[in-house]
Coordinates of C-alpha atoms in Angstrom, one line a residue:
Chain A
X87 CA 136.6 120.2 59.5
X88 CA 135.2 123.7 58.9
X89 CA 131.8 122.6 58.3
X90 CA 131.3 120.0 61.5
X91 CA 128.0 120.1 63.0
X92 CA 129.3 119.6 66.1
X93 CA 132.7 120.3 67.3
X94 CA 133.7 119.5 71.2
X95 CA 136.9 121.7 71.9
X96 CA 139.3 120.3 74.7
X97 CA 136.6 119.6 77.1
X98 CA 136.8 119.1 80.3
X99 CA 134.4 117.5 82.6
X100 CA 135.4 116.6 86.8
X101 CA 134.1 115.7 89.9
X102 CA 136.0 117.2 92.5
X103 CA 139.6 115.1 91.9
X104 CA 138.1 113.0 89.6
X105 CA 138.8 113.7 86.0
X106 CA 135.6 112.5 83.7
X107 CA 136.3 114.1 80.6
X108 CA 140.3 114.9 80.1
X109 CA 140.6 118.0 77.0
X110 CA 138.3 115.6 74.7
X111 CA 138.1 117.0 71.3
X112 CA 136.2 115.7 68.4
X113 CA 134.2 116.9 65.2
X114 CA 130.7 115.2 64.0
X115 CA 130.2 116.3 60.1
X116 CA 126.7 116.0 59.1
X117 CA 124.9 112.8 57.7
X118 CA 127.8 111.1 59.6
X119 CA 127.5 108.5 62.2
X120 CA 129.8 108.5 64.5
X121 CA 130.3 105.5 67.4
X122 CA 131.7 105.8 70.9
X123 CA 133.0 103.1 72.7
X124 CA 134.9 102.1 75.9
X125 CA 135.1 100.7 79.3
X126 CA 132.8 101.1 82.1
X127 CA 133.3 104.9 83.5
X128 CA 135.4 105.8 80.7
X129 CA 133.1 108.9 80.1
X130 CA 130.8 107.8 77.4
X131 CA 127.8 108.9 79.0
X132 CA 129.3 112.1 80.3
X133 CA 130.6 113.3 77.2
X134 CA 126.7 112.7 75.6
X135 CA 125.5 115.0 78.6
X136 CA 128.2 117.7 78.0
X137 CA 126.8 118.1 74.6
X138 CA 123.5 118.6 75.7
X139 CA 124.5 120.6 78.4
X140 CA 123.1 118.6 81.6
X141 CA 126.0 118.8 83.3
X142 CA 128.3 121.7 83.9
X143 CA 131.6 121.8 82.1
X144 CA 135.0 122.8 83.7
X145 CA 136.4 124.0 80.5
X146 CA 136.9 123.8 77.0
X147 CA 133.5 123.9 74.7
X148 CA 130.8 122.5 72.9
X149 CA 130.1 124.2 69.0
X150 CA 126.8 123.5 67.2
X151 CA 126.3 124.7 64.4
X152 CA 129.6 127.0 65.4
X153 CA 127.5 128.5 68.4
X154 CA 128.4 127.6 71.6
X155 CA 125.9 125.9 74.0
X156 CA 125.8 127.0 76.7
X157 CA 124.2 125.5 80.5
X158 CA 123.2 128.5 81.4
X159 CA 122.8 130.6 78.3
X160 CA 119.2 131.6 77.6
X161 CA 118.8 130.7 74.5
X162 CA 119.8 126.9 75.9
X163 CA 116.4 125.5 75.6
X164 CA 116.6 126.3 71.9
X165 CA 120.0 125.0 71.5
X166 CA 118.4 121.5 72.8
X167 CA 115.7 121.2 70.0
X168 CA 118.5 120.6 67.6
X169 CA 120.1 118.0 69.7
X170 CA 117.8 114.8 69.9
X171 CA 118.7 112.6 72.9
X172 CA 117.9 109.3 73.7
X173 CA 119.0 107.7 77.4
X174 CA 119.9 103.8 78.8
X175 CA 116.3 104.3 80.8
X176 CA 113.9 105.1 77.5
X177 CA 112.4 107.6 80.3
X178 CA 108.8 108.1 79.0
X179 CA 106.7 110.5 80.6
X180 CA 104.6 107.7 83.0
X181 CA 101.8 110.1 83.3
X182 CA 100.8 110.5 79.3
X183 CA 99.6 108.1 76.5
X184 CA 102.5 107.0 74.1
X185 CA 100.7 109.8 71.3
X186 CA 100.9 112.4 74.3
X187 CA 104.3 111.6 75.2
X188 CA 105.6 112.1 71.8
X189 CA 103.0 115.2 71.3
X190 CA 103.8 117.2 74.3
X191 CA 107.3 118.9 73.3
X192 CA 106.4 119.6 69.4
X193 CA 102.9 121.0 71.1
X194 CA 104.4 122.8 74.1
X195 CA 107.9 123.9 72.6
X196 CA 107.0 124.1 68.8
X197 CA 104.2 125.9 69.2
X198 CA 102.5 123.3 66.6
X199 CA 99.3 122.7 65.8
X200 CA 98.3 119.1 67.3
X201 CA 96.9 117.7 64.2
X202 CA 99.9 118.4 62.2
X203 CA 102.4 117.0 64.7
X204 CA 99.7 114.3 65.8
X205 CA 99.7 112.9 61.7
X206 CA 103.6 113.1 61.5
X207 CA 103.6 111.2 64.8
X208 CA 101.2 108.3 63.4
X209 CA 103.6 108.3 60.6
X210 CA 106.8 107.7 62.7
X211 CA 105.0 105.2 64.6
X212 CA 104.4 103.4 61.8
X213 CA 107.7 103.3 61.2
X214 CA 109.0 101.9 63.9
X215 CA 105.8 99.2 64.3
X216 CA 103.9 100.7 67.2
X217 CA 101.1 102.6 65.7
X218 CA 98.6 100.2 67.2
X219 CA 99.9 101.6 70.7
X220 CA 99.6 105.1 70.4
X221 CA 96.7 105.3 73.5
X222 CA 98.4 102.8 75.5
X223 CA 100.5 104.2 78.8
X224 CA 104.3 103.4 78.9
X225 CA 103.8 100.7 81.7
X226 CA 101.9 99.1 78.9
X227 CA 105.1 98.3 76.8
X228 CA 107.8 96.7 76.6
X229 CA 111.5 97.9 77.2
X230 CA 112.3 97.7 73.7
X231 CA 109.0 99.3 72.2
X232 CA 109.4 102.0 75.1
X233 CA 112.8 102.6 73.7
X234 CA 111.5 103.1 70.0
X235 CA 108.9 105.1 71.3
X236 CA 111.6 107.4 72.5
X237 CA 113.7 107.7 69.0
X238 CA 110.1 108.7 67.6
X239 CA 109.9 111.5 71.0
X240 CA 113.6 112.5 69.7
X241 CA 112.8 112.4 66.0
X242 CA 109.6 114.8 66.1
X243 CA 111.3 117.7 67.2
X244 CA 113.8 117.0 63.7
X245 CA 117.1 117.3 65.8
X246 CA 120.5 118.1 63.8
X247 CA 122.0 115.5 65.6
X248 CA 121.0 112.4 67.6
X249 CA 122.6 111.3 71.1
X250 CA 122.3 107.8 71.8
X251 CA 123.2 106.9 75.1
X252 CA 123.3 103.1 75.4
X253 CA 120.2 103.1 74.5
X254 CA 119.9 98.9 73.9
X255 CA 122.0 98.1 77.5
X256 CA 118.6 97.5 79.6
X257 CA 116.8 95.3 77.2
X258 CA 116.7 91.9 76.7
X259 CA 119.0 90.8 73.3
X260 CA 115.5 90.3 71.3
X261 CA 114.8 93.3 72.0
X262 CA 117.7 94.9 70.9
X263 CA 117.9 93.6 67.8
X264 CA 114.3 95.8 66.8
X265 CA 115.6 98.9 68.9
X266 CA 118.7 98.7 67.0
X267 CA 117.2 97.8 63.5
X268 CA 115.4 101.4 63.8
X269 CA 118.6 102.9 64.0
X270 CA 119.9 101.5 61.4
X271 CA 116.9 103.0 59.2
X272 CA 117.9 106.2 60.6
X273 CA 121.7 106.4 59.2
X274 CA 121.0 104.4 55.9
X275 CA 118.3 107.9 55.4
X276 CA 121.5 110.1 56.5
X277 CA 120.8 111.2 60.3
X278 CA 123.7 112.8 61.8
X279 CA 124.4 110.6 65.0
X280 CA 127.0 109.9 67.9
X281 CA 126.1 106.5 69.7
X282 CA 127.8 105.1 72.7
X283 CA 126.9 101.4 73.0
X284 CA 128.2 98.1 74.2
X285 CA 127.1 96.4 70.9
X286 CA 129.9 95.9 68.7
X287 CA 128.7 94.0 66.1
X288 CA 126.6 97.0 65.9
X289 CA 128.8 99.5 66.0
X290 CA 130.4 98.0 62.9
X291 CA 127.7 97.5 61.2
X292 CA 126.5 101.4 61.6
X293 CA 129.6 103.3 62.1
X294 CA 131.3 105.7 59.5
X295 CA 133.8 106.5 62.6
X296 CA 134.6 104.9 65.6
X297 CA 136.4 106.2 68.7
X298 CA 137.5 104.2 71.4
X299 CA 137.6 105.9 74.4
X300 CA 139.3 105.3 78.1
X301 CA 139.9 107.9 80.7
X302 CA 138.2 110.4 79.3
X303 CA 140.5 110.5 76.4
X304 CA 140.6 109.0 73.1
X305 CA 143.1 106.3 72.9
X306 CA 142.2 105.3 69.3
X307 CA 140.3 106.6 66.1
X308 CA 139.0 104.6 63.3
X309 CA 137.6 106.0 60.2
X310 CA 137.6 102.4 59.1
X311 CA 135.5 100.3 61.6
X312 CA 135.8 96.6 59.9
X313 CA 139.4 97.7 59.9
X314 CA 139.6 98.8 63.7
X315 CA 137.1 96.1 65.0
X316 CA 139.2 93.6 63.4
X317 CA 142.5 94.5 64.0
X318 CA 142.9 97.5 66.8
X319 CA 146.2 99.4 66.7
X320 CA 146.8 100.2 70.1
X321 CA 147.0 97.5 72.4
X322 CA 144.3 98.5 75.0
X323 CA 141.8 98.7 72.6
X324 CA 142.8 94.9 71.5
X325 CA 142.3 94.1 75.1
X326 CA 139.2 96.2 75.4
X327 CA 137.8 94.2 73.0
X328 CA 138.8 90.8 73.4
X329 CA 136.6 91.2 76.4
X330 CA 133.9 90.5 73.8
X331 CA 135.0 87.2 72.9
X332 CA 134.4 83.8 74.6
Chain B
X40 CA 67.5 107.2 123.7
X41 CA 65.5 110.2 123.6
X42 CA 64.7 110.5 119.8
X43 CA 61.9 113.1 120.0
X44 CA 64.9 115.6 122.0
X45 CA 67.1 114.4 118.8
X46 CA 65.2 115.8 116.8
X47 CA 64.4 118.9 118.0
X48 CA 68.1 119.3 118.0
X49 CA 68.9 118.5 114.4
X50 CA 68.4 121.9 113.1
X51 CA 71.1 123.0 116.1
X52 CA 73.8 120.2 114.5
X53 CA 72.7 121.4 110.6
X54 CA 73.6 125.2 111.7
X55 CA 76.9 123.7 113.1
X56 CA 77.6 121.6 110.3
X57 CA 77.3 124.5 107.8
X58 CA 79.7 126.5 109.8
X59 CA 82.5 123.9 109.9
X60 CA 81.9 122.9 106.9
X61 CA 82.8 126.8 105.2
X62 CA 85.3 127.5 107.4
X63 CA 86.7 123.8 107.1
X64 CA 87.0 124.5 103.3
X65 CA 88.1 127.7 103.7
X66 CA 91.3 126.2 105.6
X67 CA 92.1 123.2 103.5
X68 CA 91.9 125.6 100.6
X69 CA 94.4 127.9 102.3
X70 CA 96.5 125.5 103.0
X71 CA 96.5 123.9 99.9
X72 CA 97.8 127.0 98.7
X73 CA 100.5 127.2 101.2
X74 CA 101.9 124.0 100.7
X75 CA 101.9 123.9 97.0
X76 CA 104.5 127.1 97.2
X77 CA 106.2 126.1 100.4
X78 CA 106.6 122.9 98.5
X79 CA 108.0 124.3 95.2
X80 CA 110.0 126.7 97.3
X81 CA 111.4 124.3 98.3
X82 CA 112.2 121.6 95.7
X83 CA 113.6 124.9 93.3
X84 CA 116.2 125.9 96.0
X85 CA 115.1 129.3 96.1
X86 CA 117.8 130.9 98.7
X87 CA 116.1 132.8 101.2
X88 CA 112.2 131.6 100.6
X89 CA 113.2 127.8 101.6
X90 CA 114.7 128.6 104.8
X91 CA 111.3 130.7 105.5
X92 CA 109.9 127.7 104.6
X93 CA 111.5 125.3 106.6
X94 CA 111.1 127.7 109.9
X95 CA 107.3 127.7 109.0
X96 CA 107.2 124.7 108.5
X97 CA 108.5 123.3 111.9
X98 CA 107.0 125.5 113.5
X99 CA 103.2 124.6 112.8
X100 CA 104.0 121.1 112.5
X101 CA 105.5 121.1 115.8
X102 CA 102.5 123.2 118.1
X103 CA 99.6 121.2 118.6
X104 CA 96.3 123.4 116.7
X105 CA 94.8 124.3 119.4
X106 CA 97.9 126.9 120.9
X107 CA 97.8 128.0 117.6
X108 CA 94.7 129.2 118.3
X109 CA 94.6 130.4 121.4
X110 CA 98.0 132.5 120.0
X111 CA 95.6 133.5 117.4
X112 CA 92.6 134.8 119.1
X113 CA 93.9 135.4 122.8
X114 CA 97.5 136.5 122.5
X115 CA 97.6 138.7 119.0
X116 CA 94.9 141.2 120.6
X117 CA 97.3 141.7 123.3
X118 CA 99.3 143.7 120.5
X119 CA 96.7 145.0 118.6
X120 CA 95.7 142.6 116.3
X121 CA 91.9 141.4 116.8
X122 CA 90.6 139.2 114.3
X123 CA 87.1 137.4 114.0
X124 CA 86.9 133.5 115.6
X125 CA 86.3 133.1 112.0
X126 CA 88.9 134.1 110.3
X127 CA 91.6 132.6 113.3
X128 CA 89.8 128.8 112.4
X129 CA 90.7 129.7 108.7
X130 CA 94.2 130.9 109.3
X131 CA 94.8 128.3 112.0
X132 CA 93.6 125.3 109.9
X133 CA 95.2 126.7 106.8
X134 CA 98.7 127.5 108.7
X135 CA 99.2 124.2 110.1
X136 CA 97.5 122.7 106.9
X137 CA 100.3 124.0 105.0
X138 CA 102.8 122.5 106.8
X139 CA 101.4 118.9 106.1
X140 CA 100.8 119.5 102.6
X141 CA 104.0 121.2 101.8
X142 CA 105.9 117.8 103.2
X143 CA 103.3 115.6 101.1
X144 CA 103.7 117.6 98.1
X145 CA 107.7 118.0 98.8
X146 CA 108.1 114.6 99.2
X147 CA 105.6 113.7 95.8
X148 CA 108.1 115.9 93.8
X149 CA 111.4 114.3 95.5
X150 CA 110.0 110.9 94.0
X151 CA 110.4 111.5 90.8
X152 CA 113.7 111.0 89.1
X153 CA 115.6 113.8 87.8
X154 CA 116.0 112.1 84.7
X155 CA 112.4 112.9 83.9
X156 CA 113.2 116.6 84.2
X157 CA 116.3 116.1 81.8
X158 CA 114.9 114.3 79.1
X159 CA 112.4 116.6 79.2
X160 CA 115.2 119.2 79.2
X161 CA 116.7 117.4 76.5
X162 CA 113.5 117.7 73.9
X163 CA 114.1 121.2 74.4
X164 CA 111.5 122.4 77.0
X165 CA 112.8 124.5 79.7
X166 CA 113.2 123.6 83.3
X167 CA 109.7 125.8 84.6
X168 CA 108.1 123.5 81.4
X169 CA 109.4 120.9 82.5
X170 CA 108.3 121.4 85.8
X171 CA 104.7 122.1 84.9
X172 CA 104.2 119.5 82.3
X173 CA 106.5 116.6 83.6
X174 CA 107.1 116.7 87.1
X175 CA 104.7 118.1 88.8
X176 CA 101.4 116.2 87.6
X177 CA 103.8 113.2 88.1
X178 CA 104.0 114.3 92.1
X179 CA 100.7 115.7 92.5
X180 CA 99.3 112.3 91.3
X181 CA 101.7 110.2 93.6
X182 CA 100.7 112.4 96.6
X183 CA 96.9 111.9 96.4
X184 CA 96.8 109.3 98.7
X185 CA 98.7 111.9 101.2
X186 CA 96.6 115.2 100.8
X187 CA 93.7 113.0 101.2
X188 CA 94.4 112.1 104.2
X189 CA 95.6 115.4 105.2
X190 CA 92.2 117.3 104.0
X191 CA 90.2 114.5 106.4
X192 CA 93.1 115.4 109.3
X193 CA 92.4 118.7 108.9
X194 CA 88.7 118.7 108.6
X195 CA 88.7 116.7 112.1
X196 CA 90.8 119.1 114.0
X197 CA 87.9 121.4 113.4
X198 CA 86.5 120.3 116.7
X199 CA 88.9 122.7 118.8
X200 CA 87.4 125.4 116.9
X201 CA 84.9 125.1 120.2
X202 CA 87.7 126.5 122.0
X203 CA 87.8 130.0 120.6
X204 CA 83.9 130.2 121.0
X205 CA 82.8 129.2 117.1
X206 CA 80.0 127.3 117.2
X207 CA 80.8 124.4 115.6
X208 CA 79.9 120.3 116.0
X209 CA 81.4 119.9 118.5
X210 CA 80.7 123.5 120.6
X211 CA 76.9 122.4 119.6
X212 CA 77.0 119.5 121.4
X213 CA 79.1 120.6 124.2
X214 CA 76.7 122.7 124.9
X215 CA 73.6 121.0 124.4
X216 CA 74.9 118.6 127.0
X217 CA 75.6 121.4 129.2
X218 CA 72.4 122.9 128.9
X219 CA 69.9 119.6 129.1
X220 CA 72.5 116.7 129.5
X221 CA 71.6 114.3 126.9
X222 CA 74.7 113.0 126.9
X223 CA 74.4 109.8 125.0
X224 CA 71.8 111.8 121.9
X225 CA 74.1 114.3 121.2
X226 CA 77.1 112.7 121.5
X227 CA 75.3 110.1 119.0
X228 CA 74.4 113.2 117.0
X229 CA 78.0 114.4 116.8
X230 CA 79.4 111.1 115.3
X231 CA 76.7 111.1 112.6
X232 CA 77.3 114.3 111.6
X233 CA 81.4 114.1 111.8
X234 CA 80.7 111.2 109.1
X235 CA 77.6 113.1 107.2
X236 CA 80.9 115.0 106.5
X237 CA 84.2 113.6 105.8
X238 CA 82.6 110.2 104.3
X239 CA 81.9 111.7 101.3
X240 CA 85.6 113.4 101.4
X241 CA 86.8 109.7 102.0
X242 CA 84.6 108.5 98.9
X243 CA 85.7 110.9 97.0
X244 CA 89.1 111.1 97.4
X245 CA 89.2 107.5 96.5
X246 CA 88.0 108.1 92.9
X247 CA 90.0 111.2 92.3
X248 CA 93.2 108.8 93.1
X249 CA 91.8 106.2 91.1
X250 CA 91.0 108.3 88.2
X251 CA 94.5 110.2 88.7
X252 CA 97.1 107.4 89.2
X253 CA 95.5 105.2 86.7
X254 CA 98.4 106.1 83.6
X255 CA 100.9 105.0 86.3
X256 CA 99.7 102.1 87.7
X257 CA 97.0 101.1 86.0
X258 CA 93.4 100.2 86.8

């Protein structure tokens, strides 16, 4: 556990009263995919904006790397670079053309020249079957093309780790099927990731681990998915997922 | 209609024109420039700043123009501050200006979702380049519509610069009336010249929103 890329140590994360995150601890080695599921408000979503320090923690802490990150450190902006995040709402920028929307951070943060970033950009594009849309706008697209559009806006920067935050629950199931078949590339060429989704065929497919979470705790961990998604030990996971099933 | 005294008056309304037209300017810039901080004042939070802000704010947006004015140019030499007719139509456009475009643009930036500054955040920029690159041309370019029809507002109310003795449009024809009482010429002459300049503003400012909120909502 020495050498996790991320470590979360007892964190804690309320709203007033209300308890989101209850001493959460968990490890993410590199080249490991890890997959985070659980009821509605369970703190899925939370704990992804924890790690990338959008919202402010009441205690405990976030490692990457073994450095802290920090809301309010300076060095925070820095920190981000190395965590790629992807949200529910794909939120492109509206205002700039698909290549400018991926461009803009390696340009402006990076400090690189555009035609290095713009050829690795055509390259991802390619990649993920949308280089013919590189000067179209974002209202041009389609939910699930916007969302592979932001895995390539994530990817550029070369995060340590990825964040995906239910990134297939506002698209229509075609559509998740080619979001989630880009994510699939991404783990079988070793990408460090933590996923929440809803999808659980998915998340057995993909997941080295899998944590099932429920007021902001972990009730049950799986280093054996088929295992877990088959036959849960603990019996609110069972119930959890036989919601699943018809 | 008397077209020969018309003309003889033209050069009159071109003189006027020119005057409202720099000082007209000269207040829309100004007030551009106040709103655009009074507006990120107050979208940041900045303790202190906004609550000068707000008290500006309500202040000018709640006094008709033309007391600001008079304030201005009749009341601030009572304590020792004289300033040109000039310079009081540029502050006094430009003060109440800024109040109207610092709601325009404050209400532009409150449109767009914060999750557009965090996922900016979240690609590592930080939150003034965020600001600059994300949120801000995203407000500017919903407000068009709004500071448009703000720089025509505030080119109109031009016509109580009359009041403080600049001779504007509408002081020209004021007093050409006074003086020879062609009422119905230069009254005529007045509503050409009003639209000789804020047509083109209206033209214009059509275009610049088309051009600007194309990427968002297409052609």
């Amino acid at each position: 556990m020495e050498n996790a890329l991320l470590e979360i140590k007892d964190l804690k994360k309320a709203y007033g009263e209300h308890v989101v995150l209850d001493d959460l601890s968990l490890a993410v080695n590199k080249g490991e995919v890890v997959v985070v599921i659980g009821p509605s408000g369970c703190g899925k979503s939370t704990l992804l904006r924890c790690i990338n320090a959008l919202e402010d923690i009441q205690g405990g802490q976030v490692l990457l790397d073994g450095q802290p990150v920090l809301r309010q450190a300076k060095n925070i902006s820095r920190t981000r670079q190395k965590i790629g995040m992807v949200f529910q709402s794909y939120d492109l920028f509206p205002h700039k053309t698909i290549l400018d929307n991926i461009l803009l951070a390696p340009m402006k943060v990076q400090k690189r020249p555009r035609a290095q970033a713009e050829a690795e950009a055509l390259e991802l594009l390619d990649r993920v079957g949308l280089a013919d849309r590189k000067d179209d706008y974002p209202r041009q697209l389609s939910g699930g093309q916007k969302q592979r559009i932001a895995i390539v806006r994530a990817l550029i920067m070369h995060p340590e780790i990825l964040l995906l935050d239910e990134i297939t629950a506002a698209l229509d199931p075609e559509m998740v099927h080619e979001v989630l078949q880009v994510v699939l590339d991404l783990a079988k060429n070793g990408s460090t990731m933590l996923i929440v989704t809803h999808e659980m065929t998915f998340a057995r497919a993909i997941a080295d681990r899998v944590l099932f979470l429920e007021g902001g705790r972990i009730v049950e961990e799986s280093a054996d998915p088929k295992a877990f998604f088959a036959r849960p030990a603990t019996e609110r996971a069972r119930q959890f997922l036989r919601t699943f099933e018809y | 209609m008397d077209f020969e005294a018309m003309r003889e008056y033209l050069p009159l309304f071109k003189d006027a024109l020119a005057l409202t037209v720099r000082i007209g300017w000269q207040g829309v810039l100004l007030a551009f420039l106040i709103g655009i901080a009074c507006a990120i004042i107050q979208h940041m939070r900045l303790p202190v700043l906004r609550t000068v802000a707000a008290v500006y704010i309500e202040l000018f947006r709640n006094t008709p123009l033309l007391v600001q004015l008079f304030f201005l140019y009749f009341a601030l030499p009572k304590i020792g501050l004289r300033i040109s007719a000039e310079l009081c139509g540029v502050l006094g456009l430009g003060l109440l200006g800024g109040a109207y475009m610092a709601e325009t643009i404050r209400s532009g930036l409150e449109s767009i979702a914060p999750i557009q500054s965090e996922s900016a955040q979240s690609l590592g920029m930080t939150g003034m380049q965020a600001f600059r690159y994300v949120i801000l041309p995203q407000a500017v370019s919903r407000s068009v519509p709004g500071l448009i029809a703000n720089v025509i507002f505030l080119l109109k109310e031009t016509s109580v610069f009359s009041t403080v003795s600049l001779m504007d449009l509408m002081f020209t024809a004021k007093d050409l009336i006074g003086m020879y009482a062609k009422t119905m010429e230069c009254l005529t002459l007045l509503v050409v010249f009003y639209l000789i300049m804020l047509l083109p503003v209206s033209v214009l400012g059509s275009l610049v929103e088309r051009r600007l909120r194309h990427a968002e909502f297409g052609p």
